[in-house]
mmCIF file of C-alpha atoms in Angstrom:
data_model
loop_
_atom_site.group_PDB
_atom_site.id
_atom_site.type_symbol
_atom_site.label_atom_id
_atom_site.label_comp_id
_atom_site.label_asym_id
_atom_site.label_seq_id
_atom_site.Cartn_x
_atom_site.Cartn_y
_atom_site.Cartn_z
ATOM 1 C CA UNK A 204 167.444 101.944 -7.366
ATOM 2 C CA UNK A 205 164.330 102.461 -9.167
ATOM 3 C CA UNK A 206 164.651 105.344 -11.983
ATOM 4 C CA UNK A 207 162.980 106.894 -14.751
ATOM 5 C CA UNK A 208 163.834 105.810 -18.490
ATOM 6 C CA UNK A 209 163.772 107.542 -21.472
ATOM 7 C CA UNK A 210 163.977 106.535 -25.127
ATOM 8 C CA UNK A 211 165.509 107.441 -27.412
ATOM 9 C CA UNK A 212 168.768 109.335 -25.864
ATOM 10 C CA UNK A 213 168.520 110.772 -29.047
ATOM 11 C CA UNK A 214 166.227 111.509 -31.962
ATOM 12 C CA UNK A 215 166.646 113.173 -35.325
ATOM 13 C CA UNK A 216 163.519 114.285 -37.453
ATOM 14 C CA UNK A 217 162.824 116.211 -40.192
ATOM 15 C CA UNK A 218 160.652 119.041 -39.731
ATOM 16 C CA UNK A 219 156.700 118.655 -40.297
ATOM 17 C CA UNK A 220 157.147 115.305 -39.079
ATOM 18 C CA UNK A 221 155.826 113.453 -36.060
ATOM 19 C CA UNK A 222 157.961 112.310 -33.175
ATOM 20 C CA UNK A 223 156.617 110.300 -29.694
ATOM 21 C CA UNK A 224 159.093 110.803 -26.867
ATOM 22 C CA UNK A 225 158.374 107.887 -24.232
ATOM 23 C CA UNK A 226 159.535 107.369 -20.826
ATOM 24 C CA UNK A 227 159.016 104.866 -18.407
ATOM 25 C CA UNK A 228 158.224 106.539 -15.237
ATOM 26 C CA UNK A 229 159.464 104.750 -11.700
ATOM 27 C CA UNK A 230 156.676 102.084 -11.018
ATOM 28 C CA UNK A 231 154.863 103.630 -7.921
ATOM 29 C CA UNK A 232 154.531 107.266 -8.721
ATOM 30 C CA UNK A 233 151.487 108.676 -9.719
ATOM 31 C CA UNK A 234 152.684 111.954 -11.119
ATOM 32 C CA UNK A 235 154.467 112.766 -14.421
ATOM 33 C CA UNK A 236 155.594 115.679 -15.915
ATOM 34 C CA UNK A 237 157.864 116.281 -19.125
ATOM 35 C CA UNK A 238 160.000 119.576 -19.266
ATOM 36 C CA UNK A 239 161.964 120.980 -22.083
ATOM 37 C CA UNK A 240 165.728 122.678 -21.927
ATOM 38 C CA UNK A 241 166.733 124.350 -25.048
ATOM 39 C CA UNK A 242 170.662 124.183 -25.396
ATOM 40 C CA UNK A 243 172.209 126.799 -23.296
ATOM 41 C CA UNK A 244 168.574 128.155 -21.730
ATOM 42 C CA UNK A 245 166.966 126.968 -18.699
ATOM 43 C CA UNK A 246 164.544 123.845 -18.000
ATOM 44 C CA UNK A 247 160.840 125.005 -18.462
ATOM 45 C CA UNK A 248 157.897 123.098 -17.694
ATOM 46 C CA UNK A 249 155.611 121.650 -20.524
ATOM 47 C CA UNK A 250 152.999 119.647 -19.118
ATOM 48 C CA UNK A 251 152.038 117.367 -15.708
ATOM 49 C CA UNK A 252 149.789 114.746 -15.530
ATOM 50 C CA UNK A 253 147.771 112.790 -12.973
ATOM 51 C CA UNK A 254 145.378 110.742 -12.921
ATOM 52 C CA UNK A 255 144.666 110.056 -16.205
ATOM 53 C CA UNK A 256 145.044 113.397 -17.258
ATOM 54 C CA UNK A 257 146.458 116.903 -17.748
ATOM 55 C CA UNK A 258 146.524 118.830 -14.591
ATOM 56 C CA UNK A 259 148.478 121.555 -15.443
ATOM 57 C CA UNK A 260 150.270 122.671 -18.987
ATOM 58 C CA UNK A 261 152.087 126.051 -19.981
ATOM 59 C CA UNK A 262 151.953 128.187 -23.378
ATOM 60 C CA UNK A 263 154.486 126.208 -24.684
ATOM 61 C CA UNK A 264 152.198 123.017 -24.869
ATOM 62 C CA UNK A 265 150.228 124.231 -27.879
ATOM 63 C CA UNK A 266 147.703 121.891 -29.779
ATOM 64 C CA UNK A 267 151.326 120.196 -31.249
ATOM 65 C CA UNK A 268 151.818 118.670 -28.026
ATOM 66 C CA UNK A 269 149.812 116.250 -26.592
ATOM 67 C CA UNK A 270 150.556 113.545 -23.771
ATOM 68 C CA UNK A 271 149.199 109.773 -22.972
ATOM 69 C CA UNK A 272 149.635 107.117 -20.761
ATOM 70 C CA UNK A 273 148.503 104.299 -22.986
ATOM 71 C CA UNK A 274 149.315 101.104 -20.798
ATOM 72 C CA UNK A 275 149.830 102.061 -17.587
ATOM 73 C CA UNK A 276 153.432 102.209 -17.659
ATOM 74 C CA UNK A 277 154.251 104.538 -20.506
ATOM 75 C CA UNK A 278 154.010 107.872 -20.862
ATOM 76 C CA UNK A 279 154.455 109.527 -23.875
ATOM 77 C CA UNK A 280 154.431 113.137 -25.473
ATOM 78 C CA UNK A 281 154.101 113.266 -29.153
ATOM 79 C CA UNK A 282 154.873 116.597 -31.156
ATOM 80 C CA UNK A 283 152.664 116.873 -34.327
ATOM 81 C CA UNK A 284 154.316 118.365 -36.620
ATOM 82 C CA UNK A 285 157.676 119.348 -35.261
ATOM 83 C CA UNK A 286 159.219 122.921 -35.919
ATOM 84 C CA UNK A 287 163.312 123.849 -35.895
ATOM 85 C CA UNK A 288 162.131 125.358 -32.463
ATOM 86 C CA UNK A 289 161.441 121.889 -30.618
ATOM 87 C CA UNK A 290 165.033 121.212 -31.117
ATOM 88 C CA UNK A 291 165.436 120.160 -27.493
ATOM 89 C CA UNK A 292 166.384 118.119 -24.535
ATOM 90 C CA UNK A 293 162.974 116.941 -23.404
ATOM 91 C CA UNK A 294 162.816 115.486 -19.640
ATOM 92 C CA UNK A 295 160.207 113.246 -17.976
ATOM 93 C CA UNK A 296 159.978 113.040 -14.710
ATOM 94 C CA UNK A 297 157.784 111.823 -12.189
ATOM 95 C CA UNK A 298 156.954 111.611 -8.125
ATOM 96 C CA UNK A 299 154.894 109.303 -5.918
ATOM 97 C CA UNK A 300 153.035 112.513 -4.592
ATOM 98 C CA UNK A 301 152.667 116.232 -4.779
ATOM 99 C CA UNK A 302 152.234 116.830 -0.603
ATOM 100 C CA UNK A 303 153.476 115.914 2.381
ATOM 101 C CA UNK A 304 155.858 113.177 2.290
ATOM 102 C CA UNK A 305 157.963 111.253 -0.897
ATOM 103 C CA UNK A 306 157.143 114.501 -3.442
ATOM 104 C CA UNK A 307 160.595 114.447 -4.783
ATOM 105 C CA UNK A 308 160.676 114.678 -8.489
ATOM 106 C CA UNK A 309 163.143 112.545 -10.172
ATOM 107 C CA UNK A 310 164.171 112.733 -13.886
ATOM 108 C CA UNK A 311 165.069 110.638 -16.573
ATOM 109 C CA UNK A 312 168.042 111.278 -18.496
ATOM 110 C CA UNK A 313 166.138 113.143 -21.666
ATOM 111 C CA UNK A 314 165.790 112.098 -25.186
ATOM 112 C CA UNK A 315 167.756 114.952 -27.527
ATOM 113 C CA UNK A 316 165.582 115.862 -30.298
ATOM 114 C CA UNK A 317 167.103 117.330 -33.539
ATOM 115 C CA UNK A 318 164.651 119.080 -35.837
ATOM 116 C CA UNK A 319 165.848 119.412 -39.840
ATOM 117 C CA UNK B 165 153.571 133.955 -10.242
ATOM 118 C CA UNK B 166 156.447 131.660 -9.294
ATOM 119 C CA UNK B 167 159.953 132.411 -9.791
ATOM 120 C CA UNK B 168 163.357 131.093 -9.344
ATOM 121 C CA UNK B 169 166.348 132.892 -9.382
ATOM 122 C CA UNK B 170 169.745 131.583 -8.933
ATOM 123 C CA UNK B 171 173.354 133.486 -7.767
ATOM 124 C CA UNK B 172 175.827 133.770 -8.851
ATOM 125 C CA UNK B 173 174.999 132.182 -12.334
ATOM 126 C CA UNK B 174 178.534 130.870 -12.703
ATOM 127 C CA UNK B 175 181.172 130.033 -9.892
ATOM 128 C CA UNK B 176 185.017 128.925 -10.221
ATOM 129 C CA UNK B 177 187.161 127.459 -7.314
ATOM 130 C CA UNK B 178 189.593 124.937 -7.053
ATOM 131 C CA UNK B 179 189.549 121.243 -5.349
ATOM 132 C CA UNK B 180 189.067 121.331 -2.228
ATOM 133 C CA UNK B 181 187.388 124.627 -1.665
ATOM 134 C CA UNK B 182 183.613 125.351 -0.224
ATOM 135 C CA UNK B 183 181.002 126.490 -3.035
ATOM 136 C CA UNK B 184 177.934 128.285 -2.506
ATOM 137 C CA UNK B 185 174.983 128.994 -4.666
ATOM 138 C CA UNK B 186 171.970 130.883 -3.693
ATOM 139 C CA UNK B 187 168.298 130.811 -4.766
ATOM 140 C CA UNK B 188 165.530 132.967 -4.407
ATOM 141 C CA UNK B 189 161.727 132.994 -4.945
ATOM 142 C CA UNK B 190 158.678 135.286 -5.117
ATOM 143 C CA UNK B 191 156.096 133.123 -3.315
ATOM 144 C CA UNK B 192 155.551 131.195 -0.769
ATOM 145 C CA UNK B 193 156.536 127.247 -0.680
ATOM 146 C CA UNK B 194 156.032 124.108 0.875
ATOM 147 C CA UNK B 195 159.311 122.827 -0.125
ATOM 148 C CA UNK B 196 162.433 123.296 -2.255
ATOM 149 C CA UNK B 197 164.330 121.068 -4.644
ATOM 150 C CA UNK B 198 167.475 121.029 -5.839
ATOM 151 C CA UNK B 199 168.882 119.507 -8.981
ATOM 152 C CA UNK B 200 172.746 118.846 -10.468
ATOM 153 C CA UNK B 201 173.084 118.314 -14.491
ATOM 154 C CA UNK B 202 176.507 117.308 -15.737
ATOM 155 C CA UNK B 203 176.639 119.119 -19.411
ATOM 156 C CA UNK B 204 173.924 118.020 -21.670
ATOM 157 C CA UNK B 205 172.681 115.327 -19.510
ATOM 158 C CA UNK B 206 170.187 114.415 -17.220
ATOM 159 C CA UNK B 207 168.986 116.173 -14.118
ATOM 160 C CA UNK B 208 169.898 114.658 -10.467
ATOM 161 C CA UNK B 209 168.238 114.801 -7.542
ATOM 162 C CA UNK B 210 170.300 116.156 -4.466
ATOM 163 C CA UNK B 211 167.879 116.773 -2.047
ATOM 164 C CA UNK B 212 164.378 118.128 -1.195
ATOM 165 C CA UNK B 213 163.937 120.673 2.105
ATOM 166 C CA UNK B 214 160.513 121.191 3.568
ATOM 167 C CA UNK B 215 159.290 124.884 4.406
ATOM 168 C CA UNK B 216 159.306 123.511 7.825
ATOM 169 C CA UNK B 217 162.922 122.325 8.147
ATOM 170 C CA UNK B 218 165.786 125.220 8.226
ATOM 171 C CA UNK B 219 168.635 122.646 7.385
ATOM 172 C CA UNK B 220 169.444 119.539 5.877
ATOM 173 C CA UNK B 221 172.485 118.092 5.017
ATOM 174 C CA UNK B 222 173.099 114.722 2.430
ATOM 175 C CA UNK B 223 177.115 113.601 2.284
ATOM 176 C CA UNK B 224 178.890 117.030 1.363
ATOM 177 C CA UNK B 225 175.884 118.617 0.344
ATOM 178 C CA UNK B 226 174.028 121.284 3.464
ATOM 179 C CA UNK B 227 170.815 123.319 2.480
ATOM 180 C CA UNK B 228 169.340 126.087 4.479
ATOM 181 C CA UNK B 229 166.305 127.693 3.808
ATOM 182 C CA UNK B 230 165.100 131.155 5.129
ATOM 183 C CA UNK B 231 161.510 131.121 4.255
ATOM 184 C CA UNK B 232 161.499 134.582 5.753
ATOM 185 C CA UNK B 233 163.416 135.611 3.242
ATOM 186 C CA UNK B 234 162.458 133.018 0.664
ATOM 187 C CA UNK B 235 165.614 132.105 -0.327
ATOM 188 C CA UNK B 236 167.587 129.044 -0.200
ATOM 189 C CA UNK B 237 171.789 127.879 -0.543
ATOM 190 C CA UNK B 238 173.049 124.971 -1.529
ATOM 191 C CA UNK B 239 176.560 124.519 0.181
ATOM 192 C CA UNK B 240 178.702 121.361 -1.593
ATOM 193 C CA UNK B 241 182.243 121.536 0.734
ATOM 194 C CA UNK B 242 185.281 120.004 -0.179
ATOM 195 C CA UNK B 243 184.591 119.822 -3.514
ATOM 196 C CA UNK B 244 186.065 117.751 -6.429
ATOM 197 C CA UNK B 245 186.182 117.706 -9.881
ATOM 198 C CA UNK B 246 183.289 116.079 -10.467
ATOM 199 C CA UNK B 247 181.213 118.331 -8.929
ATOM 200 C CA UNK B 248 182.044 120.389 -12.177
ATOM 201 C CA UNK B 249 177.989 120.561 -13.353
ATOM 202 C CA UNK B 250 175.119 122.824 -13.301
ATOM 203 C CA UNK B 251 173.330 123.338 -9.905
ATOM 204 C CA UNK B 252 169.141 124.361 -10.124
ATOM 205 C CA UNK B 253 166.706 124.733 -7.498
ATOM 206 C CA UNK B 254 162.720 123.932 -8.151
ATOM 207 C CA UNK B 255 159.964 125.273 -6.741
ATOM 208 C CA UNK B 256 156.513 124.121 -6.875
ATOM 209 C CA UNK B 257 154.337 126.150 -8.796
ATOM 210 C CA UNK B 258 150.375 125.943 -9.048
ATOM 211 C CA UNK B 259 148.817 122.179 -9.619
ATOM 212 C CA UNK B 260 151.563 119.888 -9.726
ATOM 213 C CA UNK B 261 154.276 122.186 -11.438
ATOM 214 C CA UNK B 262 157.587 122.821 -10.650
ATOM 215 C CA UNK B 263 159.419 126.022 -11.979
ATOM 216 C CA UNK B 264 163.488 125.669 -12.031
ATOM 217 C CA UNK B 265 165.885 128.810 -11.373
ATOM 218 C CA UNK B 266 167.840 129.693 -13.957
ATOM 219 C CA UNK B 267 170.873 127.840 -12.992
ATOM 220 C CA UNK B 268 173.979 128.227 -11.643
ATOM 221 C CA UNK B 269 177.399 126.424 -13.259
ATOM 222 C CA UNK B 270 180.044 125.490 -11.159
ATOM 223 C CA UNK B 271 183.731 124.541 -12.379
ATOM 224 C CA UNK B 272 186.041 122.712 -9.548
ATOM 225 C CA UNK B 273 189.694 123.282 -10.855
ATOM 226 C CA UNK B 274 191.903 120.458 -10.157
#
């Protein structure tokens, strides 16, 4: 069954530094999204994409955050300059469409990012 | 805007027994998600419920949803051990955005 694929599971950086998250969305969809869950707290959205480009991002996704799809099958959110605050689980997910039929949103299983 | 909120937030029964989690929205939908997370991993699609359907069932999983009331329950029966996770609806939410309820966390005793 065709998933979504994250890597790394888990990624340890030293704050100030730069970190790309990547995921491998499932092969037909056409939208992406990444989310955030900070240990213990709920899953809030960060950013969607479609199209070639942002449709929709919340306050979290500052100028820090930024997304791409560089090859067509990637899709990747870097962090700047990471703060002890983006300690998260970050989640991509993605879904072959937004209405009517086959909109369900399926996740990978998020890349753990330690900030030091 | 959009809102999800989930009851109870945590739920204990033993093997065997029925559990029931509830959420509830502010706005109106065009369909419903719901998600299970085993502890710090990923997030697992159960099953999606259109504003037009009232109930929808997948193995030991049944979903309702009252749009009049814009809520929604997620009914697992018979459970096992292994449903021991978290349980979170998701709502879509403006341009291709969904919001998730704030969880609930349910412990099967064996």
């Amino acid at each position: 069954e065709p998933e979504v694929t994250q890597t790394p599971s888990h990624q340890v950086t030293q704050m100030g530094q730069e970190v790309i998250l990547r995921c491998v969305p499932i092969s037909n969809h056409l939208y992406f999204y990444w989310y955030r869950q900070i240990l213990g707290q709920k899953v809030e959205f960060l950013v969607s994409f479609y199209n070639n480009e942002i449709s929709e991002k919340s306050e979290i996704f500052d100028d820090q955050f930024s997304v791409e799809r560089p090859d067509g099958s990637n899709f990747t959110l870097k962090i700047r300059s990471t703060k002890l605050e983006d300690s998260a689980m970050y989640f991509c997910a993605s879904s072959e469409a937004w209405q009517g039929l086959n909109t369900e949103a399926f996740f990978g299983q998020g890349t753990r990012l330690t900030v030091v | 805007s959009q809102q999800g909120e989930e009851d109870p937030q945590a739920l204990s029964i033993q093997e065997g027994e029925n559990a029931t989690m509830n959420c509830s929205y502010k706005t109106s939908i065009n369909n419903l998600q719901w998600y299970r997370q085993n502890s710090g991993r990923g997030l697992v699609h159960l099953i999606l419920i259109r504003s037009n359907e009232r109930e929808k069932h997948s193995g030991r999983l049944r979903v309702t949803l009252d749009t009049s009331k814009k809520s929604s329950s997620l009914l697992i029966t018979a459970s096992r051990a292994a449903d021991t996770a978290s349980y979170f609806c998701a709502l879509p939410s403006g341009t291709y955005k969904y919001i998730f309820g704030t969880g609930t966390r349910l412990k099967v005793l064996a």
